[in-house]
Short mmCIF file of N, CA and C in Angstrom, two decimals:
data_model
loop_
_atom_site.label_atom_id
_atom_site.label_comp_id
_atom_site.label_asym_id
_atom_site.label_seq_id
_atom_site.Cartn_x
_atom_site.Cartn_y
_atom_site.Cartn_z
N UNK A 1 127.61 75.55 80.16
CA UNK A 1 127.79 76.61 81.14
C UNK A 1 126.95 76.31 82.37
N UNK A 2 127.54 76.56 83.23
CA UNK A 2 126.89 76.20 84.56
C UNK A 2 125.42 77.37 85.16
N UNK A 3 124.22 76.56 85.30
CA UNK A 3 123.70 77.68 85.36
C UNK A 3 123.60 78.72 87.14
N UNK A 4 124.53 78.48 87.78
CA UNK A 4 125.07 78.93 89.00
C UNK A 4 126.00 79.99 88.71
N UNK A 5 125.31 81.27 88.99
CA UNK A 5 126.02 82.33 88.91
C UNK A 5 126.88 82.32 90.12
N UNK A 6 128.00 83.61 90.36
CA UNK A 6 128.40 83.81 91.54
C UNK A 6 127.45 84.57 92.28
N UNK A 7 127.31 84.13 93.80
CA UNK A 7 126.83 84.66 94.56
C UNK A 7 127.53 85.84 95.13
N UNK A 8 126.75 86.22 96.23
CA UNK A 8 127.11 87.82 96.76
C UNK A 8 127.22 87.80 98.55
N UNK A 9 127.75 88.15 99.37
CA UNK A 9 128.07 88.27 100.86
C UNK A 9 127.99 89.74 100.97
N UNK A 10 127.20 89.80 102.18
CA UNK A 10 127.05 91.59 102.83
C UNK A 10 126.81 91.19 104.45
N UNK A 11 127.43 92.51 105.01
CA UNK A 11 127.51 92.18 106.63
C UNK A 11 126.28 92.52 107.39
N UNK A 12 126.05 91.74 108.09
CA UNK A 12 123.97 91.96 108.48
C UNK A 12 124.92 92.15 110.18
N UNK A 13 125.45 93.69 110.64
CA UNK A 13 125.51 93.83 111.91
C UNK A 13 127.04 93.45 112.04
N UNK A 14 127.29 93.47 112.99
CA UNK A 14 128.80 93.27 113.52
C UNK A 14 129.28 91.58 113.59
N UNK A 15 128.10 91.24 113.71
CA UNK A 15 128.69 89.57 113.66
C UNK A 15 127.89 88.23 112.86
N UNK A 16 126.98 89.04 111.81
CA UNK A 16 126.57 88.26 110.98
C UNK A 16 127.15 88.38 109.71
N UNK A 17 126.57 87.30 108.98
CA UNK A 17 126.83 87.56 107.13
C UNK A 17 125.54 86.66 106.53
N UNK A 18 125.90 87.80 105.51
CA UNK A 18 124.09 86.90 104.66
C UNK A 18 125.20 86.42 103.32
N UNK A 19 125.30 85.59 102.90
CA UNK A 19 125.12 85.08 101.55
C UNK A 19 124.03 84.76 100.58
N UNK A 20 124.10 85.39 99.45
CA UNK A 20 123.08 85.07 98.35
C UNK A 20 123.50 84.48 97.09
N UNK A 21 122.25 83.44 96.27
CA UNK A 21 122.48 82.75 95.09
C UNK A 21 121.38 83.14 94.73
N UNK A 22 121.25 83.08 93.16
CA UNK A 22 119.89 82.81 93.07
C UNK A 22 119.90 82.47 91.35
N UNK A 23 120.62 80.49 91.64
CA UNK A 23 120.44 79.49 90.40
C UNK A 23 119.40 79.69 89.63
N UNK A 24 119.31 79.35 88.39
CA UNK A 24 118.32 79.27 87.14
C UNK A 24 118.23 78.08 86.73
N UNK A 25 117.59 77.07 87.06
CA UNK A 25 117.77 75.71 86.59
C UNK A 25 116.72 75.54 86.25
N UNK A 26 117.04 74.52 84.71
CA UNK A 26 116.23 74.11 83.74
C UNK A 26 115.00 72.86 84.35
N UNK A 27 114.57 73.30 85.16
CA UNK A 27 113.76 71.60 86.20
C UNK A 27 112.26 73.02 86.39
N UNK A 28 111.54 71.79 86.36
CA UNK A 28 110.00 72.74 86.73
C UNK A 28 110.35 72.66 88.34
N UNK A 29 109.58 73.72 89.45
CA UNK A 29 110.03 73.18 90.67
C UNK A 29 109.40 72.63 91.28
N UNK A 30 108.28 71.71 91.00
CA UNK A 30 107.94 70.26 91.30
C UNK A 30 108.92 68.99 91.05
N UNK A 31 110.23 69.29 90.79
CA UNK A 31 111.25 68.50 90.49
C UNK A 31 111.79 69.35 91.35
N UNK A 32 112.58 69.82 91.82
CA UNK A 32 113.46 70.67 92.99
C UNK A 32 113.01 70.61 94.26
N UNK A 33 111.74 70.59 94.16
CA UNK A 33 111.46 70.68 95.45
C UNK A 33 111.99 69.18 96.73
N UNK A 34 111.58 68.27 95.53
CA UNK A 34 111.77 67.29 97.02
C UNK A 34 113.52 67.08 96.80
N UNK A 35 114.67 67.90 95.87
CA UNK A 35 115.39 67.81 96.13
C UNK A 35 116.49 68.16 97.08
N UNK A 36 115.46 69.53 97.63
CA UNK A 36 115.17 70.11 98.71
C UNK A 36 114.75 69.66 100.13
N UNK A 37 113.90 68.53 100.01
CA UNK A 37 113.21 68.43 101.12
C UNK A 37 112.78 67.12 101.55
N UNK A 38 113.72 66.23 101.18
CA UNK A 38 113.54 64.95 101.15
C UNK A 38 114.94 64.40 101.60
N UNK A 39 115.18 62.99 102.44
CA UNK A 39 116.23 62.08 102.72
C UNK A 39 116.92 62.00 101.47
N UNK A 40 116.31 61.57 100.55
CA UNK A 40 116.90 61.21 99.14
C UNK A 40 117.68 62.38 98.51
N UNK A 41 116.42 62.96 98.27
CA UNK A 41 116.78 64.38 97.20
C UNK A 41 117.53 64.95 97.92
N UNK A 42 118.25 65.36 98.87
CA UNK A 42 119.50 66.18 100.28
C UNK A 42 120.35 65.28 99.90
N UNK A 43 120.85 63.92 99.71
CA UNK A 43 121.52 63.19 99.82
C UNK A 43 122.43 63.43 98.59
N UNK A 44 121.54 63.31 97.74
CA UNK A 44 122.36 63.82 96.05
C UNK A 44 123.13 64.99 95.90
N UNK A 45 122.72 65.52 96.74
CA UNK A 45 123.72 67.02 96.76
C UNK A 45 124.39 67.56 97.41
N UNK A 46 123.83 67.45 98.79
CA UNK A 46 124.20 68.82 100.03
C UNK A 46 124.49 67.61 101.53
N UNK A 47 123.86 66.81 101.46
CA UNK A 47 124.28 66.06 103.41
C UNK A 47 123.45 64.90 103.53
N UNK A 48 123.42 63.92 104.29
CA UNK A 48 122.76 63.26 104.77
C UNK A 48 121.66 63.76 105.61
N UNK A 49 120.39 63.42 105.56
CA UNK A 49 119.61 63.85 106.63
C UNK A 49 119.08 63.16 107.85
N UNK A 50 119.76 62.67 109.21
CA UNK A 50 119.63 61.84 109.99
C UNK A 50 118.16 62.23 110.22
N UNK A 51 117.44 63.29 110.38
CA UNK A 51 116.24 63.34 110.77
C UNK A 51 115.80 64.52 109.64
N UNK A 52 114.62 64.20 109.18
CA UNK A 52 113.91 65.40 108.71
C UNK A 52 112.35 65.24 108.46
N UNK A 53 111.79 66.23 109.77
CA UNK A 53 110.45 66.22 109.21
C UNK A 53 109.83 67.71 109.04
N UNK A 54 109.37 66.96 107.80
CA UNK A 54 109.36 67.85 106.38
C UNK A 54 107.81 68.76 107.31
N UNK A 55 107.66 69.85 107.97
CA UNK A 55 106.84 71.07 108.75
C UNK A 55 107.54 72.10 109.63
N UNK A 56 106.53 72.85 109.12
CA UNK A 56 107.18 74.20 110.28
C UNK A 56 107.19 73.47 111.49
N UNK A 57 108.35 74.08 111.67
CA UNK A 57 109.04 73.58 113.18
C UNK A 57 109.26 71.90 113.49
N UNK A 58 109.27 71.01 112.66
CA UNK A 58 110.33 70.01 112.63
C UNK A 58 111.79 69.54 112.83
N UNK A 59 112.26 68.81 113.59
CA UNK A 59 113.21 68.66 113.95
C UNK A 59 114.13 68.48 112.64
N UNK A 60 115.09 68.69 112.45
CA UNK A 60 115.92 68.25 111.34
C UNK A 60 117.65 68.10 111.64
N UNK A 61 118.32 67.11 111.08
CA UNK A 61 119.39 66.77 111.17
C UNK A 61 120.50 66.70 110.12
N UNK A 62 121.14 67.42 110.25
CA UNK A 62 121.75 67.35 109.02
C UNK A 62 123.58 66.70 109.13
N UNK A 63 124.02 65.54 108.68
CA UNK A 63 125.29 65.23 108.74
C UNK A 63 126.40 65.64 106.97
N UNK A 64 127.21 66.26 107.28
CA UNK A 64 128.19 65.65 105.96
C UNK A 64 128.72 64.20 105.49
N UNK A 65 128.49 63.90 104.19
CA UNK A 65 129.15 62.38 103.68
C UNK A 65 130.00 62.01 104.12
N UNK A 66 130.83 63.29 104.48
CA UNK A 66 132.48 62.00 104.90
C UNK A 66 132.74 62.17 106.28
N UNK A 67 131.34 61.86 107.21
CA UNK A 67 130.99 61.42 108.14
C UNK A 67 131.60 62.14 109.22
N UNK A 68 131.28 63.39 109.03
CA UNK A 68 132.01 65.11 110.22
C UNK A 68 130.39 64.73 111.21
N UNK A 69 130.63 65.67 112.10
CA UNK A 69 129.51 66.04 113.11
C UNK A 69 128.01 66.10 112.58
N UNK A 70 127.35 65.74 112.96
CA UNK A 70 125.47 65.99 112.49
C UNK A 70 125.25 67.47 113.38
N UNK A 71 124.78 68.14 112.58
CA UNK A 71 124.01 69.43 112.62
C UNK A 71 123.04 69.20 112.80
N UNK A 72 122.08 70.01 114.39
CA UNK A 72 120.49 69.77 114.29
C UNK A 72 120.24 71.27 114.65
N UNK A 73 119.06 71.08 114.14
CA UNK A 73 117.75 72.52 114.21
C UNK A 73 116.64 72.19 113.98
N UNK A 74 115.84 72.93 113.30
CA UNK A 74 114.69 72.74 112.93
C UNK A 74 114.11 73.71 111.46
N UNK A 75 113.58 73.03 111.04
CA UNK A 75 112.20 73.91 109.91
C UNK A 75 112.18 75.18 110.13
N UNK A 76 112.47 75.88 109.93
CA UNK A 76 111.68 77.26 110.47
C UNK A 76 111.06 78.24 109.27
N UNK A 77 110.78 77.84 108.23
CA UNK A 77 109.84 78.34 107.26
C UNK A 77 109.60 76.91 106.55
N UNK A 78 108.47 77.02 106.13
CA UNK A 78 107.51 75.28 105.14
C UNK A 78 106.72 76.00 104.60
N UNK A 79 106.86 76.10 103.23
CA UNK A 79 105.44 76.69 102.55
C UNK A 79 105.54 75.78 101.29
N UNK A 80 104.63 74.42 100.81
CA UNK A 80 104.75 73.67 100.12
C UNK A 80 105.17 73.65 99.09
N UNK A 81 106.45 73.50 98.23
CA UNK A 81 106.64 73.66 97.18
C UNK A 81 107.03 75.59 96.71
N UNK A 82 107.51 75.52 97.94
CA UNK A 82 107.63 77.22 97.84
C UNK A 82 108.96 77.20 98.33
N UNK A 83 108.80 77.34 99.52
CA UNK A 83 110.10 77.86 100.49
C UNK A 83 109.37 76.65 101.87
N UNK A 84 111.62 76.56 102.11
CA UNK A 84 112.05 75.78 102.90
C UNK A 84 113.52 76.68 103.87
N UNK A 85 113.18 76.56 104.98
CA UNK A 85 114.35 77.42 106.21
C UNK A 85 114.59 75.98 106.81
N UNK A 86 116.07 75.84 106.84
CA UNK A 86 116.27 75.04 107.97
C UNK A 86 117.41 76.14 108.78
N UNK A 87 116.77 75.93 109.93
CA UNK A 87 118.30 76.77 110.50
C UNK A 87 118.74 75.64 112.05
N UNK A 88 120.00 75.56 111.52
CA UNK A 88 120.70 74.75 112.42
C UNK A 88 122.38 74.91 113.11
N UNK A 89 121.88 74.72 114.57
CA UNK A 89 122.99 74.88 115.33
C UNK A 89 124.38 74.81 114.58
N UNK A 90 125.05 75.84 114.95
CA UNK A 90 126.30 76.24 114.20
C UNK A 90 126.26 76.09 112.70
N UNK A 91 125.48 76.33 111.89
CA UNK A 91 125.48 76.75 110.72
C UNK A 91 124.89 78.14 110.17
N UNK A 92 123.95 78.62 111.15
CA UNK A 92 122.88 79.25 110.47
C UNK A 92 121.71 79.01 109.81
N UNK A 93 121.37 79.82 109.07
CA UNK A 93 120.22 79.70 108.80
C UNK A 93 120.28 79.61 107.34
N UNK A 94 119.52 78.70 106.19
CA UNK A 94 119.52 78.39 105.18
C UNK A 94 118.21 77.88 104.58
N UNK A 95 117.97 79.11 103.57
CA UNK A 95 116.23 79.72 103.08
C UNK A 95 116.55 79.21 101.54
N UNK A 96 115.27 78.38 101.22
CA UNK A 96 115.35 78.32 99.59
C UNK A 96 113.87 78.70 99.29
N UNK A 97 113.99 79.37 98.14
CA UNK A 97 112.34 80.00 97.87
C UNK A 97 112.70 79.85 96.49
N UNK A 98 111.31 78.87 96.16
CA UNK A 98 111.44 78.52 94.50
C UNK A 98 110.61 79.43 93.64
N UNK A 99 111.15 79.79 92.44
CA UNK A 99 110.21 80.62 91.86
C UNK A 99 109.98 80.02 90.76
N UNK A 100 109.03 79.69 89.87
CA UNK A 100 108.92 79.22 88.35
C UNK A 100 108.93 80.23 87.81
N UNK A 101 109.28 79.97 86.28
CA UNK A 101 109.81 80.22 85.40
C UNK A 101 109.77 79.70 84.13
N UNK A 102 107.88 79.96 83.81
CA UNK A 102 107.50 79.22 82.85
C UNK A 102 106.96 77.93 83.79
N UNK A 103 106.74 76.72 82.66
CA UNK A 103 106.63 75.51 83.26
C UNK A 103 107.86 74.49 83.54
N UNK A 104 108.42 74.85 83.02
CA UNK A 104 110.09 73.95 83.02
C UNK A 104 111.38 74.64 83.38
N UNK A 105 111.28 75.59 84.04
CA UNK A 105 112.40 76.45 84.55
C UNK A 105 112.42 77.08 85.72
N UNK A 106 113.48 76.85 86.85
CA UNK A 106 112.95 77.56 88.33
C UNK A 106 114.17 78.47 88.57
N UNK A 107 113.84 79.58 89.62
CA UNK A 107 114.38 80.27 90.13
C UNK A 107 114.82 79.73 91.53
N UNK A 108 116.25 79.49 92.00
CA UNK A 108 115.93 79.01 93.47
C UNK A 108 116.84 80.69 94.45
N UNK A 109 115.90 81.45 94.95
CA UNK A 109 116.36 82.58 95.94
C UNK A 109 116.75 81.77 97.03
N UNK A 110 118.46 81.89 96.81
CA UNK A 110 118.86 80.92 98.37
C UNK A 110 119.71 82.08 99.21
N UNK A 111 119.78 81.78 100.51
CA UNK A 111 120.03 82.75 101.18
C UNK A 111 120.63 81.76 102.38
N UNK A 112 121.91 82.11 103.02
CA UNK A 112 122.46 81.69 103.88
C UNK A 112 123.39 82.55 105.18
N UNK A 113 122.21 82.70 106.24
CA UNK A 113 122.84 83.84 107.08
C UNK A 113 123.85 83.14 108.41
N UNK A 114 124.90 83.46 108.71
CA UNK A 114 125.48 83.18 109.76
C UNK A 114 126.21 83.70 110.62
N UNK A 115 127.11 83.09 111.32
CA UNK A 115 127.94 84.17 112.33
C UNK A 115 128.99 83.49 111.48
N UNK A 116 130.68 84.37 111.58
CA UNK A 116 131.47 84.25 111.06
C UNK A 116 132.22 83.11 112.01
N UNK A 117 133.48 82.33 111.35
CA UNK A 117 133.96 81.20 112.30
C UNK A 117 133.56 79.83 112.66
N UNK A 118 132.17 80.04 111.66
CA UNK A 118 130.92 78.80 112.22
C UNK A 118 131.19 77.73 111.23
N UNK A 119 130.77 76.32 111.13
CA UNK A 119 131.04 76.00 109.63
C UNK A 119 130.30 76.16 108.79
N UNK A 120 130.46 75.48 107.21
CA UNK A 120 130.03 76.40 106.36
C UNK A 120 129.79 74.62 105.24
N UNK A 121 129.45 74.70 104.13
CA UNK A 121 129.05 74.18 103.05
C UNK A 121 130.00 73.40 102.42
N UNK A 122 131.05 73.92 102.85
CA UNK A 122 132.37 73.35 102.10
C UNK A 122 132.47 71.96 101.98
N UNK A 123 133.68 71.23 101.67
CA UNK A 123 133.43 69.87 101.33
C UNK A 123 132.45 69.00 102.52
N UNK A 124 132.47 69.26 103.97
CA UNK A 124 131.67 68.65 104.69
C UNK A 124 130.95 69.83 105.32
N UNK A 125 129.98 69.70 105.87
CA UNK A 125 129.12 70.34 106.54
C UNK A 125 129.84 70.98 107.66
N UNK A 126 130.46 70.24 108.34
CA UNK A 126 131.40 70.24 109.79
C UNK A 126 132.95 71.20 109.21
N UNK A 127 132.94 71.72 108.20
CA UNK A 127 134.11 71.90 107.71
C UNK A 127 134.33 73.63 108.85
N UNK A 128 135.48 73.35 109.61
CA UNK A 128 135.49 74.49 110.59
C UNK A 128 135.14 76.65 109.55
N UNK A 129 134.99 76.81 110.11
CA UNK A 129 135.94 78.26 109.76
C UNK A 129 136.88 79.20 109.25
N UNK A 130 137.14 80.12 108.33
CA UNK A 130 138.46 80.47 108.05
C UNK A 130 138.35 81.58 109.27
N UNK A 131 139.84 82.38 109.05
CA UNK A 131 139.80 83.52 109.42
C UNK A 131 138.81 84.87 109.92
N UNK A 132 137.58 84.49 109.40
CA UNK A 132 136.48 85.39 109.14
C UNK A 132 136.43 86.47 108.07
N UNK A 133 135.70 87.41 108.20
CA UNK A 133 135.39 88.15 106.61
C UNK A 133 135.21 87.96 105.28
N UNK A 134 135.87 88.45 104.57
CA UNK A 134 135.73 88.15 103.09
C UNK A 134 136.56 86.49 102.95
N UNK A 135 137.84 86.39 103.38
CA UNK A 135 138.09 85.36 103.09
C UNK A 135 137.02 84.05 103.30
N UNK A 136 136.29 84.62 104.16
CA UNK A 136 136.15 83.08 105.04
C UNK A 136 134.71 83.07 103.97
N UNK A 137 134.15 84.31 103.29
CA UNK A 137 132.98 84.32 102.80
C UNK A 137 133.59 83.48 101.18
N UNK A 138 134.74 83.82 101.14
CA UNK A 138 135.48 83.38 99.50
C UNK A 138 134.86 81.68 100.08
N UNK A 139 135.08 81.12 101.56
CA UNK A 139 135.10 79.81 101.32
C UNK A 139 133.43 79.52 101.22
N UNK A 140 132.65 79.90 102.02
CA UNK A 140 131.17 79.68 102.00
C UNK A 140 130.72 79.92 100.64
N UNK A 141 131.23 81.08 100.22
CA UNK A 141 130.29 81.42 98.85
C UNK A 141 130.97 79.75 97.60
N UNK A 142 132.09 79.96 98.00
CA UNK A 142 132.42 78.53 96.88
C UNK A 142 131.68 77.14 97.19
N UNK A 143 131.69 77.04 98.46
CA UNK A 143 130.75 75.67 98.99
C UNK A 143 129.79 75.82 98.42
N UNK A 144 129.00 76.79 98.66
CA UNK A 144 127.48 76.72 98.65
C UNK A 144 127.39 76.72 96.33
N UNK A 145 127.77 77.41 95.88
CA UNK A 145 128.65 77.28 94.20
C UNK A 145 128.47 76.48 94.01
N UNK A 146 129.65 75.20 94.77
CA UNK A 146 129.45 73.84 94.36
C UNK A 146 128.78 73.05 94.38
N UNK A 147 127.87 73.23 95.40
CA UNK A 147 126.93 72.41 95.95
C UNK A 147 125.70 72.58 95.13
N UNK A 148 125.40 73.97 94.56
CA UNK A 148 124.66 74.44 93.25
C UNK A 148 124.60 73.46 92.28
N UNK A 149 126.40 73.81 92.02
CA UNK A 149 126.16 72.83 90.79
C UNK A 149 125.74 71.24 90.77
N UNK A 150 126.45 70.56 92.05
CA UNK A 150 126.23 69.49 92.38
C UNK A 150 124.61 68.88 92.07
N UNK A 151 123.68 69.62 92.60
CA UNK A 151 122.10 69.97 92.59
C UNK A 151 121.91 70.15 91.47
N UNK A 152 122.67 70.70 90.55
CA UNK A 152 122.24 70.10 89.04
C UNK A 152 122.20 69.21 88.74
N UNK A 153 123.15 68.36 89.05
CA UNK A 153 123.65 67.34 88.23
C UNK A 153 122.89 66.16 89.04
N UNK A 154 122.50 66.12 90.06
CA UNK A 154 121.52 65.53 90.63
C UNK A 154 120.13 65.36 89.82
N UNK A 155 119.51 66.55 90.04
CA UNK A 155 118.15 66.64 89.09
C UNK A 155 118.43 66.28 87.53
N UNK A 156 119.84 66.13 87.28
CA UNK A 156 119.99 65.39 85.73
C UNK A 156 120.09 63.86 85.96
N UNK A 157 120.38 63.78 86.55
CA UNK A 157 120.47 62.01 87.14
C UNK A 157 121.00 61.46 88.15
N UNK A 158 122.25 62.60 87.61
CA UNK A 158 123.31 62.13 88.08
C UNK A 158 124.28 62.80 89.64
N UNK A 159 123.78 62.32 90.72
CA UNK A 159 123.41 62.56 92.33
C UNK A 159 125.21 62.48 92.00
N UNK A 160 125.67 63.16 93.11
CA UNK A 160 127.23 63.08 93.78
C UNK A 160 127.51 63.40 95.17
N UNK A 161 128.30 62.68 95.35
CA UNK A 161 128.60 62.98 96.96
C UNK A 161 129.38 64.30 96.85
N UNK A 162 129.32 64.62 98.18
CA UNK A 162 130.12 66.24 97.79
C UNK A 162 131.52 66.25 97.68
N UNK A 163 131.99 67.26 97.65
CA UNK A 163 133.02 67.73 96.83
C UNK A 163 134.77 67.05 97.99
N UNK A 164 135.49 66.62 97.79
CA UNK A 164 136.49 66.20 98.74
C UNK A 164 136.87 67.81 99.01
N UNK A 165 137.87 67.58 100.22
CA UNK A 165 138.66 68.85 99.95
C UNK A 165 139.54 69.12 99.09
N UNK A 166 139.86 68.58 98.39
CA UNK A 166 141.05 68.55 97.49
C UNK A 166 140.32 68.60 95.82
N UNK A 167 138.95 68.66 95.73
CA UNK A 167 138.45 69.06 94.59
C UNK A 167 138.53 69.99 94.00
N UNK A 168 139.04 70.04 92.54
CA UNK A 168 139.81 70.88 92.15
C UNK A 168 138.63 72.11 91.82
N UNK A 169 137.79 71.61 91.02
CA UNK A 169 136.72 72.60 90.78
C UNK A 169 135.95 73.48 92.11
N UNK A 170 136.30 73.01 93.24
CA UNK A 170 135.90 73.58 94.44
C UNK A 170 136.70 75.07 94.83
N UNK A 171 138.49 74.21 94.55
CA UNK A 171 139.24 75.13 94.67
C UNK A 171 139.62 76.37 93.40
N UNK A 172 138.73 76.04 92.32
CA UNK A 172 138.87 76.71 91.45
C UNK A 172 137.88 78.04 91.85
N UNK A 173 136.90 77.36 92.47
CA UNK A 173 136.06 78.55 92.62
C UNK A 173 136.40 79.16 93.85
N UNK A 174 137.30 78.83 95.07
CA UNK A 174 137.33 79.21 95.85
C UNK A 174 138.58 80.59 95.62
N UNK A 175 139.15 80.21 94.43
CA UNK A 175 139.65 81.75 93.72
C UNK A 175 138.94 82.49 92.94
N UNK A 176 138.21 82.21 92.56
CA UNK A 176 137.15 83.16 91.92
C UNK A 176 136.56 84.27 92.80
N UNK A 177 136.01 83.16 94.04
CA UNK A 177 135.85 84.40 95.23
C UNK A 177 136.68 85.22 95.93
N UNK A 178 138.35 84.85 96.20
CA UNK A 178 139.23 85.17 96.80
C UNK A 178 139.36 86.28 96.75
N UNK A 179 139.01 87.21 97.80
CA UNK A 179 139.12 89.26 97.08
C UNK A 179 140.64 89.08 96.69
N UNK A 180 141.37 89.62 96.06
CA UNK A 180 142.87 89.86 95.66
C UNK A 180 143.42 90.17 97.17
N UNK A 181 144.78 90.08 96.95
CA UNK A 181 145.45 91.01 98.49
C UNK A 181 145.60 92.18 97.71
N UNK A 182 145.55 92.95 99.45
CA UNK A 182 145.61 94.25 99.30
C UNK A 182 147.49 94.89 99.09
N UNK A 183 147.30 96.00 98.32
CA UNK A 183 148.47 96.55 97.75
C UNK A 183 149.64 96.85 99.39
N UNK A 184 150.37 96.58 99.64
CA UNK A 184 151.21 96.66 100.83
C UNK A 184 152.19 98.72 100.43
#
């Protein structure tokens, strides 16, 4: 069983959205962390990092594998082995705060706020926009899902590039989130 629950979307104002996770993975988070916050450890899961230096207020760069646009921003929370903010141009903002859980088990509180239309997590970083609202949150909340799990399977060994678009388990979850249509 995957330990990536479904996450949750709520509207922060007329033109934001917050998304929340908050994984249970079997890793102490002295193992998570630099999977978090490192060229390497980013690579196994979530993007390439053309630039990243690892302090508050560091420049950081973030590209998708199958070689879409590089995303830059910066650091904007560093607390060692705690919590990491990168927030970057047209993505938003994206907070991980590790919690232990025992000695061999972490909590990761992830949080991903944005404007609607922007891109999102999905198979590439650069991956445009839906429609906005719930749908478009069905697609973020499944990216960011996969990319969860992906980050498991990383800290098990076994690193993956992200998800194609045409990945089925991507699109599996991207119905999971799908609100139903409404009754006509």
């Amino acid at each position: 069983m995957s330990p990536v629950s479904h996450g949750t979307s709520e509207s922060r104002g007329e033109d934001r959205r917050l998304l929340r996770f908050e994984p249970h993975l079997p890793h102490a988070y002295e193992t998570i962390w630099p999977a978090l916050t490192t060229p390497d450890g980013l690579r196994g899961w979530l993007a390439e990092a053309d630039v990243l230096e690892r302090h508050l207020g560091g420049a950081v760069t973030l590209r998708g594998a199958d070689g879409g646009p590089a995303l830059s921003g910066q650091v904007t929370a560093w607390d060692v082995e705690r919590v990491v903010e990168y927030t970057l141009t047209g993505l938003g903002r994206i907070r991980f705060h590790l919690e232990p859980v025992g000695t061999d088990s972490t909590v990761i509180r992830f949080s991903h706020e944005y404007t609607p239309n922007q891109p999102g997590p999905g198979p590439g970083l650069d991956r445009p926009g839906s429609a906005g609202g719930r749908a478009e949150d069905a697609d973020h909340l499944a990216g960011w899902h996969r990319r969860f799990e992906l980050l498991e399977s990383a800290l098990e060994g076994h690193p993956a590039a992200p998800p194609a678009r045409a990945d089925q388990r991507l699109a599996a979850l991207r119905a999971s989130y799908t609100p139903p249509a409404a009754a006509a």
